[in-house]
Amino acid sequence: MNRDQPLVLGIETSCDETGIGIVRGRTLLSNTIASSMEEHARYGGVVPEVAARAHLEALQPAIERALAEASVTLDELDAVAVTSGPGLAGALMVGVGAAKALAVSLGVPLYAVNHLVGHIAADLLTGDEVEYPTVALLVSGGHTSLLLVRDLVSDVELLGETMDDAAGEAFDKIARILGLPYPGGPEIDRAAATGDPAAIRFPRGLSRASDMAEHRYDFSFSGLKTAVARWVEQREAAGDAVAVADVAASFREAVVDVLVTKALDACARLDVPRLLLGGGVIANRRLRDVARERAAAAGVAVRIPPLSLCTDNGAMIAALAAQLIMAGRPPSTLAFGADSTLPVTDIQVMA
């Protein structure tokens, strides 16, 4: 095995996107994604069984496309990597099974890694060094987490996470309330473009002084979701038109305000002048803009991977495994399984 610049194929099937990535060390060779989002749109959200079946159908073609794009063959691979958790149990099982079969058939090491830490590793593929420690804010459809990363391969601490709906789930639910299509994030963003973010003062969950002692770095969006739903219901009951653009902009502003405020608070209290953003919701333009603006004012450097590497993808999984290999970490055994609630502190699953 080439431990200095390992050639790694990564498999990511934690939700509704089948991601196959190939990296050589920190160089991205392929980032192939097959999404089943259209199949879930009719249900207004991800259906686990549908996602698992879609992964089964997409895996082999996606691997073939990734190899072709990277101009490498299976025989050249130094290792295979796979997301073992967290995520949807059935979807994870498809990827884990495929990765084990591929690694055994090729006779190469297998690395089972954490999906959330993979989002941090995605930033390595930009070619720039990541300075440690750094605070990482991960915002996706299923996860909203605030992390302190002292070392990518050995020391990741969970500062706080969502206590109910993740930010991405909240976007989907509010989009449904406003009659907008799934997925909700891009639709809310589009609707909010012509709205007034100060039109309605929606609540900022877990942001009161009384919440700070126990939940300073935790997130809650269920109260915000309820507040928006009641506001819309009251207008409709009164026969008034619902200003969709203003509601969307005000809701988005509440989410963005909480995310950025808590992330920068962590940077200040921990004396870490670096913030890394990751996850699919980072595609939200307002979130990126506010984070950059407020971080600059606070003297905090912000890093955001390319948007193609923010959503779930196999490249970030391969990148994390490559870092483990270069750090001399042994491979995982074949005894590990899919773990839908894998804690972020488990960077690699050994068995």
Short mmCIF file of C-alpha atoms in Angstrom, two decimals:
data_model
loop_
_atom_site.label_atom_id
_atom_site.label_comp_id
_atom_site.label_asym_id
_atom_site.label_seq_id
_atom_site.Cartn_x
_atom_site.Cartn_y
_atom_site.Cartn_z
CA MET A 1 0.00 0.00 0.00
CA ASN A 2 1.10 3.54 -0.76
CA ARG A 3 0.79 5.13 2.69
CA ASP A 4 2.03 8.53 1.57
CA GLN A 5 -0.58 9.04 -1.17
CA PRO A 6 -3.09 6.18 -0.81
CA LEU A 7 -5.62 5.65 -3.58
CA VAL A 8 -8.94 5.20 -1.80
CA LEU A 9 -12.48 4.55 -3.02
CA GLY A 10 -15.15 5.83 -0.62
CA ILE A 11 -18.77 4.68 -0.42
CA GLU A 12 -21.44 6.88 1.19
CA THR A 13 -25.05 5.66 1.54
CA SER A 14 -26.25 7.22 4.78
CA CYS A 15 -29.39 8.82 3.34
CA ASP A 16 -30.81 9.35 -0.16
CA GLU A 17 -27.62 9.91 -2.15
CA THR A 18 -25.34 7.15 -3.36
CA GLY A 19 -21.90 8.73 -3.24
CA ILE A 20 -18.77 7.17 -4.70
CA GLY A 21 -15.55 9.13 -4.38
CA ILE A 22 -11.96 8.37 -5.31
CA VAL A 23 -9.04 10.30 -3.86
CA ARG A 24 -5.29 9.98 -3.95
CA GLY A 25 -4.08 11.36 -0.65
CA ARG A 26 -5.67 14.80 -0.64
CA THR A 27 -6.27 14.97 -4.38
CA LEU A 28 -9.84 14.53 -5.57
CA LEU A 29 -10.08 12.25 -8.62
CA SER A 30 -13.82 11.57 -8.73
CA ASN A 31 -16.95 12.66 -6.89
CA THR A 32 -19.84 10.68 -8.35
CA ILE A 33 -23.32 11.03 -6.85
CA ALA A 34 -26.55 9.26 -7.77
CA SER A 35 -29.49 10.85 -5.97
CA SER A 36 -32.89 9.29 -5.35
CA MET A 37 -34.38 12.64 -4.30
CA GLU A 38 -36.99 12.63 -7.06
CA GLU A 39 -38.33 9.31 -5.79
CA HIS A 40 -38.80 10.79 -2.33
CA ALA A 41 -40.31 14.08 -3.52
CA ARG A 42 -43.76 12.51 -3.97
CA TYR A 43 -43.76 11.65 -0.25
CA GLY A 44 -42.44 15.01 0.92
CA GLY A 45 -39.42 13.46 2.61
CA VAL A 46 -36.94 10.61 2.57
CA VAL A 47 -38.51 7.14 2.84
CA PRO A 48 -35.88 4.76 4.30
CA GLU A 49 -36.97 1.67 2.36
CA VAL A 50 -37.05 3.58 -0.91
CA ALA A 51 -33.59 4.98 -0.19
CA ALA A 52 -32.13 1.54 0.53
CA ARG A 53 -33.53 0.07 -2.69
CA ALA A 54 -32.25 3.02 -4.69
CA HIS A 55 -28.75 2.48 -3.29
CA LEU A 56 -28.85 -1.15 -4.37
CA GLU A 57 -29.66 -0.12 -7.93
CA ALA A 58 -27.21 2.80 -8.09
CA LEU A 59 -24.07 1.39 -6.47
CA GLN A 60 -22.51 -0.61 -9.30
CA PRO A 61 -23.14 2.00 -12.04
CA ALA A 62 -21.87 4.75 -9.73
CA ILE A 63 -18.67 2.83 -8.95
CA GLU A 64 -18.08 2.25 -12.67
CA ARG A 65 -18.59 5.95 -13.43
CA ALA A 66 -16.26 7.00 -10.64
CA LEU A 67 -13.49 4.67 -11.82
CA ALA A 68 -13.86 5.94 -15.38
CA GLU A 69 -13.77 9.57 -14.26
CA ALA A 70 -10.69 8.95 -12.11
CA SER A 71 -9.01 6.92 -14.87
CA VAL A 72 -8.12 4.13 -12.45
CA THR A 73 -9.03 0.47 -12.12
CA LEU A 74 -10.18 -1.51 -9.11
CA ASP A 75 -6.85 -3.34 -9.05
CA GLU A 76 -5.03 -0.06 -8.43
CA LEU A 77 -6.92 0.77 -5.23
CA ASP A 78 -4.97 0.82 -1.97
CA ALA A 79 -8.10 0.74 0.23
CA VAL A 80 -11.88 0.94 0.36
CA ALA A 81 -13.73 3.21 2.79
CA VAL A 82 -17.38 3.32 3.79
CA THR A 83 -19.74 5.26 6.02
CA SER A 84 -20.75 3.02 8.91
CA GLY A 85 -22.89 5.69 10.58
CA PRO A 86 -24.76 7.73 11.54
CA GLY A 87 -27.64 7.62 9.09
CA LEU A 88 -30.59 5.49 8.00
CA ALA A 89 -29.96 1.91 9.10
CA GLY A 90 -31.16 0.21 5.93
CA ALA A 91 -29.33 2.62 3.66
CA LEU A 92 -26.10 2.23 5.65
CA MET A 93 -26.35 -1.56 5.45
CA VAL A 94 -26.32 -1.43 1.65
CA GLY A 95 -23.09 0.57 1.56
CA VAL A 96 -21.42 -1.44 4.31
CA GLY A 97 -22.23 -4.73 2.58
CA ALA A 98 -20.95 -3.49 -0.75
CA ALA A 99 -17.75 -2.12 0.78
CA LYS A 100 -16.99 -5.38 2.56
CA ALA A 101 -17.57 -7.41 -0.59
CA LEU A 102 -15.39 -5.06 -2.65
CA ALA A 103 -12.54 -5.00 -0.12
CA VAL A 104 -12.52 -8.77 0.30
CA SER A 105 -12.64 -9.44 -3.44
CA LEU A 106 -9.75 -7.03 -4.06
CA GLY A 107 -7.76 -8.08 -1.03
CA VAL A 108 -7.36 -4.48 0.19
CA PRO A 109 -7.86 -2.88 3.63
CA LEU A 110 -11.30 -1.57 4.59
CA TYR A 111 -11.86 1.58 6.66
CA ALA A 112 -15.25 2.16 8.31
CA VAL A 113 -15.60 5.85 9.14
CA ASN A 114 -17.96 8.39 10.64
CA HIS A 115 -20.24 10.27 8.27
CA LEU A 116 -20.11 13.53 10.25
CA VAL A 117 -16.33 13.59 10.53
CA GLY A 118 -16.27 12.93 6.81
CA HIS A 119 -17.92 16.31 6.26
CA ILE A 120 -14.93 17.91 7.97
CA ALA A 121 -12.49 15.88 5.88
CA ALA A 122 -14.14 17.21 2.71
CA ASP A 123 -12.34 20.50 3.28
CA LEU A 124 -8.98 18.77 2.86
CA LEU A 125 -9.80 18.20 -0.81
CA THR A 126 -9.54 21.93 -1.49
CA GLY A 127 -5.76 21.53 -1.32
CA ASP A 128 -5.37 23.85 1.68
CA GLU A 129 -4.17 22.80 5.11
CA VAL A 130 -6.72 22.71 7.93
CA GLU A 131 -5.46 24.38 11.09
CA TYR A 132 -6.33 22.85 14.45
CA PRO A 133 -8.15 23.31 16.66
CA THR A 134 -11.18 24.42 14.67
CA VAL A 135 -14.87 24.67 15.45
CA ALA A 136 -17.03 22.87 12.90
CA LEU A 137 -20.70 23.55 12.26
CA LEU A 138 -22.35 20.70 10.35
CA VAL A 139 -25.84 21.39 9.05
CA SER A 140 -27.71 18.85 6.94
CA GLY A 141 -31.11 17.26 6.49
CA GLY A 142 -30.62 14.86 9.36
CA HIS A 143 -27.93 16.45 11.50
CA THR A 144 -27.15 19.79 13.11
CA SER A 145 -23.96 19.48 15.12
CA LEU A 146 -21.36 21.79 16.61
CA LEU A 147 -17.95 20.17 17.03
CA LEU A 148 -14.51 21.02 18.35
CA VAL A 149 -11.89 19.39 16.15
CA ARG A 150 -8.47 19.21 17.76
CA ASP A 151 -7.25 16.55 15.33
CA LEU A 152 -9.25 15.07 12.46
CA VAL A 153 -8.14 11.48 12.95
CA SER A 154 -7.96 11.32 16.74
CA ASP A 155 -9.78 14.06 18.63
CA VAL A 156 -13.25 15.31 17.71
CA GLU A 157 -15.47 16.56 20.54
CA LEU A 158 -19.23 17.04 20.31
CA LEU A 159 -20.11 20.46 21.74
CA GLY A 160 -23.80 20.36 20.93
CA GLU A 161 -26.41 19.01 18.55
CA THR A 162 -30.05 19.23 17.63
CA MET A 163 -32.48 18.09 20.30
CA ASP A 164 -35.35 17.57 17.86
CA ASP A 165 -35.58 18.56 14.20
CA ALA A 166 -32.34 19.16 12.35
CA ALA A 167 -32.18 22.41 10.41
CA GLY A 168 -32.69 20.63 7.10
CA GLU A 169 -35.79 18.86 8.42
CA ALA A 170 -37.18 22.19 9.60
CA PHE A 171 -36.72 23.65 6.11
CA ASP A 172 -38.59 20.71 4.59
CA LYS A 173 -41.49 21.01 7.05
CA ILE A 174 -41.88 24.75 6.66
CA ALA A 175 -41.76 24.41 2.88
CA ARG A 176 -44.66 21.94 3.13
CA ILE A 177 -46.61 24.39 5.33
CA LEU A 178 -46.08 27.12 2.74
CA GLY A 179 -47.08 24.85 -0.13
CA LEU A 180 -43.57 24.68 -1.56
CA PRO A 181 -42.08 21.53 -3.13
CA TYR A 182 -39.59 19.12 -1.57
CA PRO A 183 -36.69 19.48 -0.86
CA GLY A 184 -37.49 22.53 1.21
CA GLY A 185 -34.07 24.15 1.52
CA PRO A 186 -33.67 25.42 -2.05
CA GLU A 187 -37.38 26.32 -2.26
CA ILE A 188 -37.29 28.38 0.94
CA ASP A 189 -34.15 30.08 -0.35
CA ARG A 190 -35.85 31.00 -3.61
CA ALA A 191 -39.02 32.25 -1.93
CA ALA A 192 -37.04 34.25 0.63
CA ALA A 193 -35.13 36.12 -2.07
CA THR A 194 -37.95 38.67 -2.43
CA GLY A 195 -39.06 38.63 1.22
CA ASP A 196 -38.27 40.77 4.24
CA PRO A 197 -36.23 38.83 6.85
CA ALA A 198 -37.36 41.31 9.52
CA ALA A 199 -41.07 41.09 8.69
CA ILE A 200 -41.85 38.54 11.41
CA ARG A 201 -39.84 37.93 14.56
CA PHE A 202 -39.88 34.15 14.91
CA PRO A 203 -38.33 32.54 18.02
CA ARG A 204 -34.67 31.54 18.28
CA GLY A 205 -34.66 28.15 20.00
CA LEU A 206 -32.44 27.54 23.05
CA SER A 207 -31.06 31.07 22.88
CA ARG A 208 -32.48 32.57 26.08
CA ALA A 209 -30.25 33.24 29.06
CA SER A 210 -31.99 30.42 30.94
CA ASP A 211 -30.94 27.95 28.22
CA MET A 212 -27.26 28.83 28.24
CA ALA A 213 -26.13 26.79 31.24
CA GLU A 214 -27.31 23.43 29.94
CA HIS A 215 -27.88 23.95 26.21
CA ARG A 216 -25.44 26.66 25.12
CA TYR A 217 -24.33 24.72 22.04
CA ASP A 218 -27.48 22.67 21.43
CA PHE A 219 -30.12 23.41 18.80
CA SER A 220 -33.90 23.13 18.71
CA PHE A 221 -36.07 24.02 15.75
CA SER A 222 -39.38 22.41 16.75
CA GLY A 223 -40.59 25.57 18.51
CA LEU A 224 -39.72 27.65 15.47
CA LYS A 225 -41.57 25.22 13.22
CA THR A 226 -44.66 25.44 15.46
CA ALA A 227 -44.50 29.23 15.55
CA VAL A 228 -44.43 29.46 11.76
CA ALA A 229 -47.29 26.95 11.44
CA ARG A 230 -49.46 28.89 13.91
CA TRP A 231 -48.69 32.21 12.22
CA VAL A 232 -49.79 30.79 8.86
CA GLU A 233 -52.89 29.15 10.37
CA GLN A 234 -53.96 32.41 12.02
CA ARG A 235 -53.66 34.35 8.77
CA GLU A 236 -55.57 31.72 6.84
CA ALA A 237 -58.30 31.56 9.51
CA ALA A 238 -58.69 35.33 9.30
CA GLY A 239 -58.98 35.12 5.52
CA ASP A 240 -55.76 37.06 5.02
CA ALA A 241 -53.24 36.29 2.30
CA VAL A 242 -50.06 34.62 3.53
CA ALA A 243 -46.99 36.55 2.45
CA VAL A 244 -44.97 33.46 1.55
CA ALA A 245 -41.82 35.41 0.71
CA ASP A 246 -41.82 37.25 4.05
CA VAL A 247 -42.55 34.08 6.02
CA ALA A 248 -39.78 32.21 4.20
CA ALA A 249 -37.28 35.03 4.71
CA SER A 250 -38.16 35.48 8.39
CA PHE A 251 -38.00 31.74 9.06
CA ARG A 252 -34.67 31.43 7.27
CA GLU A 253 -33.30 34.38 9.24
CA ALA A 254 -34.26 32.74 12.53
CA VAL A 255 -32.47 29.50 11.59
CA VAL A 256 -29.39 31.30 10.31
CA ASP A 257 -29.23 33.57 13.36
CA VAL A 258 -29.23 30.62 15.78
CA LEU A 259 -26.68 28.60 13.81
CA VAL A 260 -24.19 31.44 13.37
CA THR A 261 -24.63 32.87 16.87
CA LYS A 262 -23.96 29.54 18.58
CA ALA A 263 -21.04 28.69 16.31
CA LEU A 264 -19.31 32.04 16.89
CA ASP A 265 -20.05 31.84 20.60
CA ALA A 266 -18.18 28.52 20.66
CA CYS A 267 -15.26 30.11 18.83
CA ALA A 268 -15.12 32.97 21.33
CA ARG A 269 -15.49 30.90 24.50
CA LEU A 270 -13.00 28.27 23.37
CA ASP A 271 -10.61 30.86 21.94
CA VAL A 272 -10.61 29.19 18.50
CA PRO A 273 -10.47 31.77 15.67
CA ARG A 274 -11.47 29.25 13.01
CA LEU A 275 -14.88 28.01 11.87
CA LEU A 276 -15.49 25.29 9.30
CA LEU A 277 -18.95 24.88 7.76
CA GLY A 278 -20.20 21.63 6.24
CA GLY A 279 -23.32 19.72 5.30
CA GLY A 280 -25.94 20.19 2.61
CA VAL A 281 -27.73 23.13 4.26
CA ILE A 282 -24.53 25.16 3.83
CA ALA A 283 -25.75 25.54 0.24
CA ASN A 284 -28.14 28.13 1.69
CA ARG A 285 -26.83 31.44 0.41
CA ARG A 286 -28.03 33.49 3.38
CA LEU A 287 -26.30 31.17 5.85
CA ARG A 288 -22.99 31.47 4.04
CA ASP A 289 -23.25 35.24 3.72
CA VAL A 290 -24.20 35.86 7.36
CA ALA A 291 -21.52 33.46 8.61
CA ARG A 292 -18.81 35.21 6.61
CA GLU A 293 -19.99 38.70 7.58
CA ARG A 294 -20.35 38.06 11.31
CA ALA A 295 -17.21 35.92 11.50
CA ALA A 296 -15.14 38.66 9.88
CA ALA A 297 -16.42 41.13 12.45
CA ALA A 298 -15.44 38.69 15.21
CA GLY A 299 -11.99 38.00 13.78
CA VAL A 300 -12.84 34.39 12.93
CA ALA A 301 -11.66 32.78 9.70
CA VAL A 302 -14.38 30.80 7.90
CA ARG A 303 -13.76 27.80 5.67
CA ILE A 304 -16.46 26.38 3.41
CA PRO A 305 -15.76 23.45 1.06
CA PRO A 306 -17.07 23.67 -2.52
CA LEU A 307 -20.83 23.09 -2.50
CA SER A 308 -20.36 19.82 -4.41
CA LEU A 309 -18.49 18.53 -1.35
CA CYS A 310 -20.94 19.90 1.23
CA THR A 311 -23.75 17.49 0.42
CA ASP A 312 -23.33 13.80 1.26
CA ASN A 313 -20.64 12.31 -0.97
CA GLY A 314 -18.17 9.45 -1.15
CA ALA A 315 -15.17 11.71 -1.71
CA MET A 316 -15.26 12.98 1.87
CA ILE A 317 -15.38 9.37 3.13
CA ALA A 318 -12.37 8.46 0.99
CA ALA A 319 -10.56 11.61 2.15
CA LEU A 320 -11.05 10.74 5.82
CA ALA A 321 -9.85 7.17 5.26
CA ALA A 322 -6.80 8.47 3.40
CA GLN A 323 -5.94 10.62 6.42
CA LEU A 324 -6.26 7.60 8.70
CA ILE A 325 -3.97 5.59 6.44
CA MET A 326 -1.38 8.36 6.26
CA ALA A 327 -1.50 8.60 10.05
CA GLY A 328 -0.64 4.90 10.28
CA ARG A 329 -4.03 3.75 11.57
CA PRO A 330 -4.84 0.05 11.06
CA PRO A 331 -7.86 -0.90 8.93
CA SER A 332 -11.23 -1.91 10.34
CA THR A 333 -12.07 -5.57 10.73
CA LEU A 334 -14.99 -7.16 8.90
CA ALA A 335 -16.92 -7.41 12.17
CA PHE A 336 -18.28 -3.83 12.11
CA GLY A 337 -21.85 -3.13 11.08
CA ALA A 338 -24.11 -0.22 10.23
CA ASP A 339 -24.68 2.05 13.23
CA SER A 340 -27.47 4.57 12.72
CA THR A 341 -26.57 6.44 15.93
CA LEU A 342 -22.78 6.31 15.72
CA PRO A 343 -21.38 9.07 17.98
CA VAL A 344 -19.18 11.66 16.32
CA THR A 345 -16.35 10.82 18.73
CA ASP A 346 -16.02 7.44 16.96
CA ILE A 347 -14.02 8.65 13.98
CA GLN A 348 -13.23 5.14 12.79
CA VAL A 349 -15.11 1.96 13.66
CA MET A 350 -12.73 -0.93 14.15
CA ALA A 351 -15.18 -3.79 14.80
#
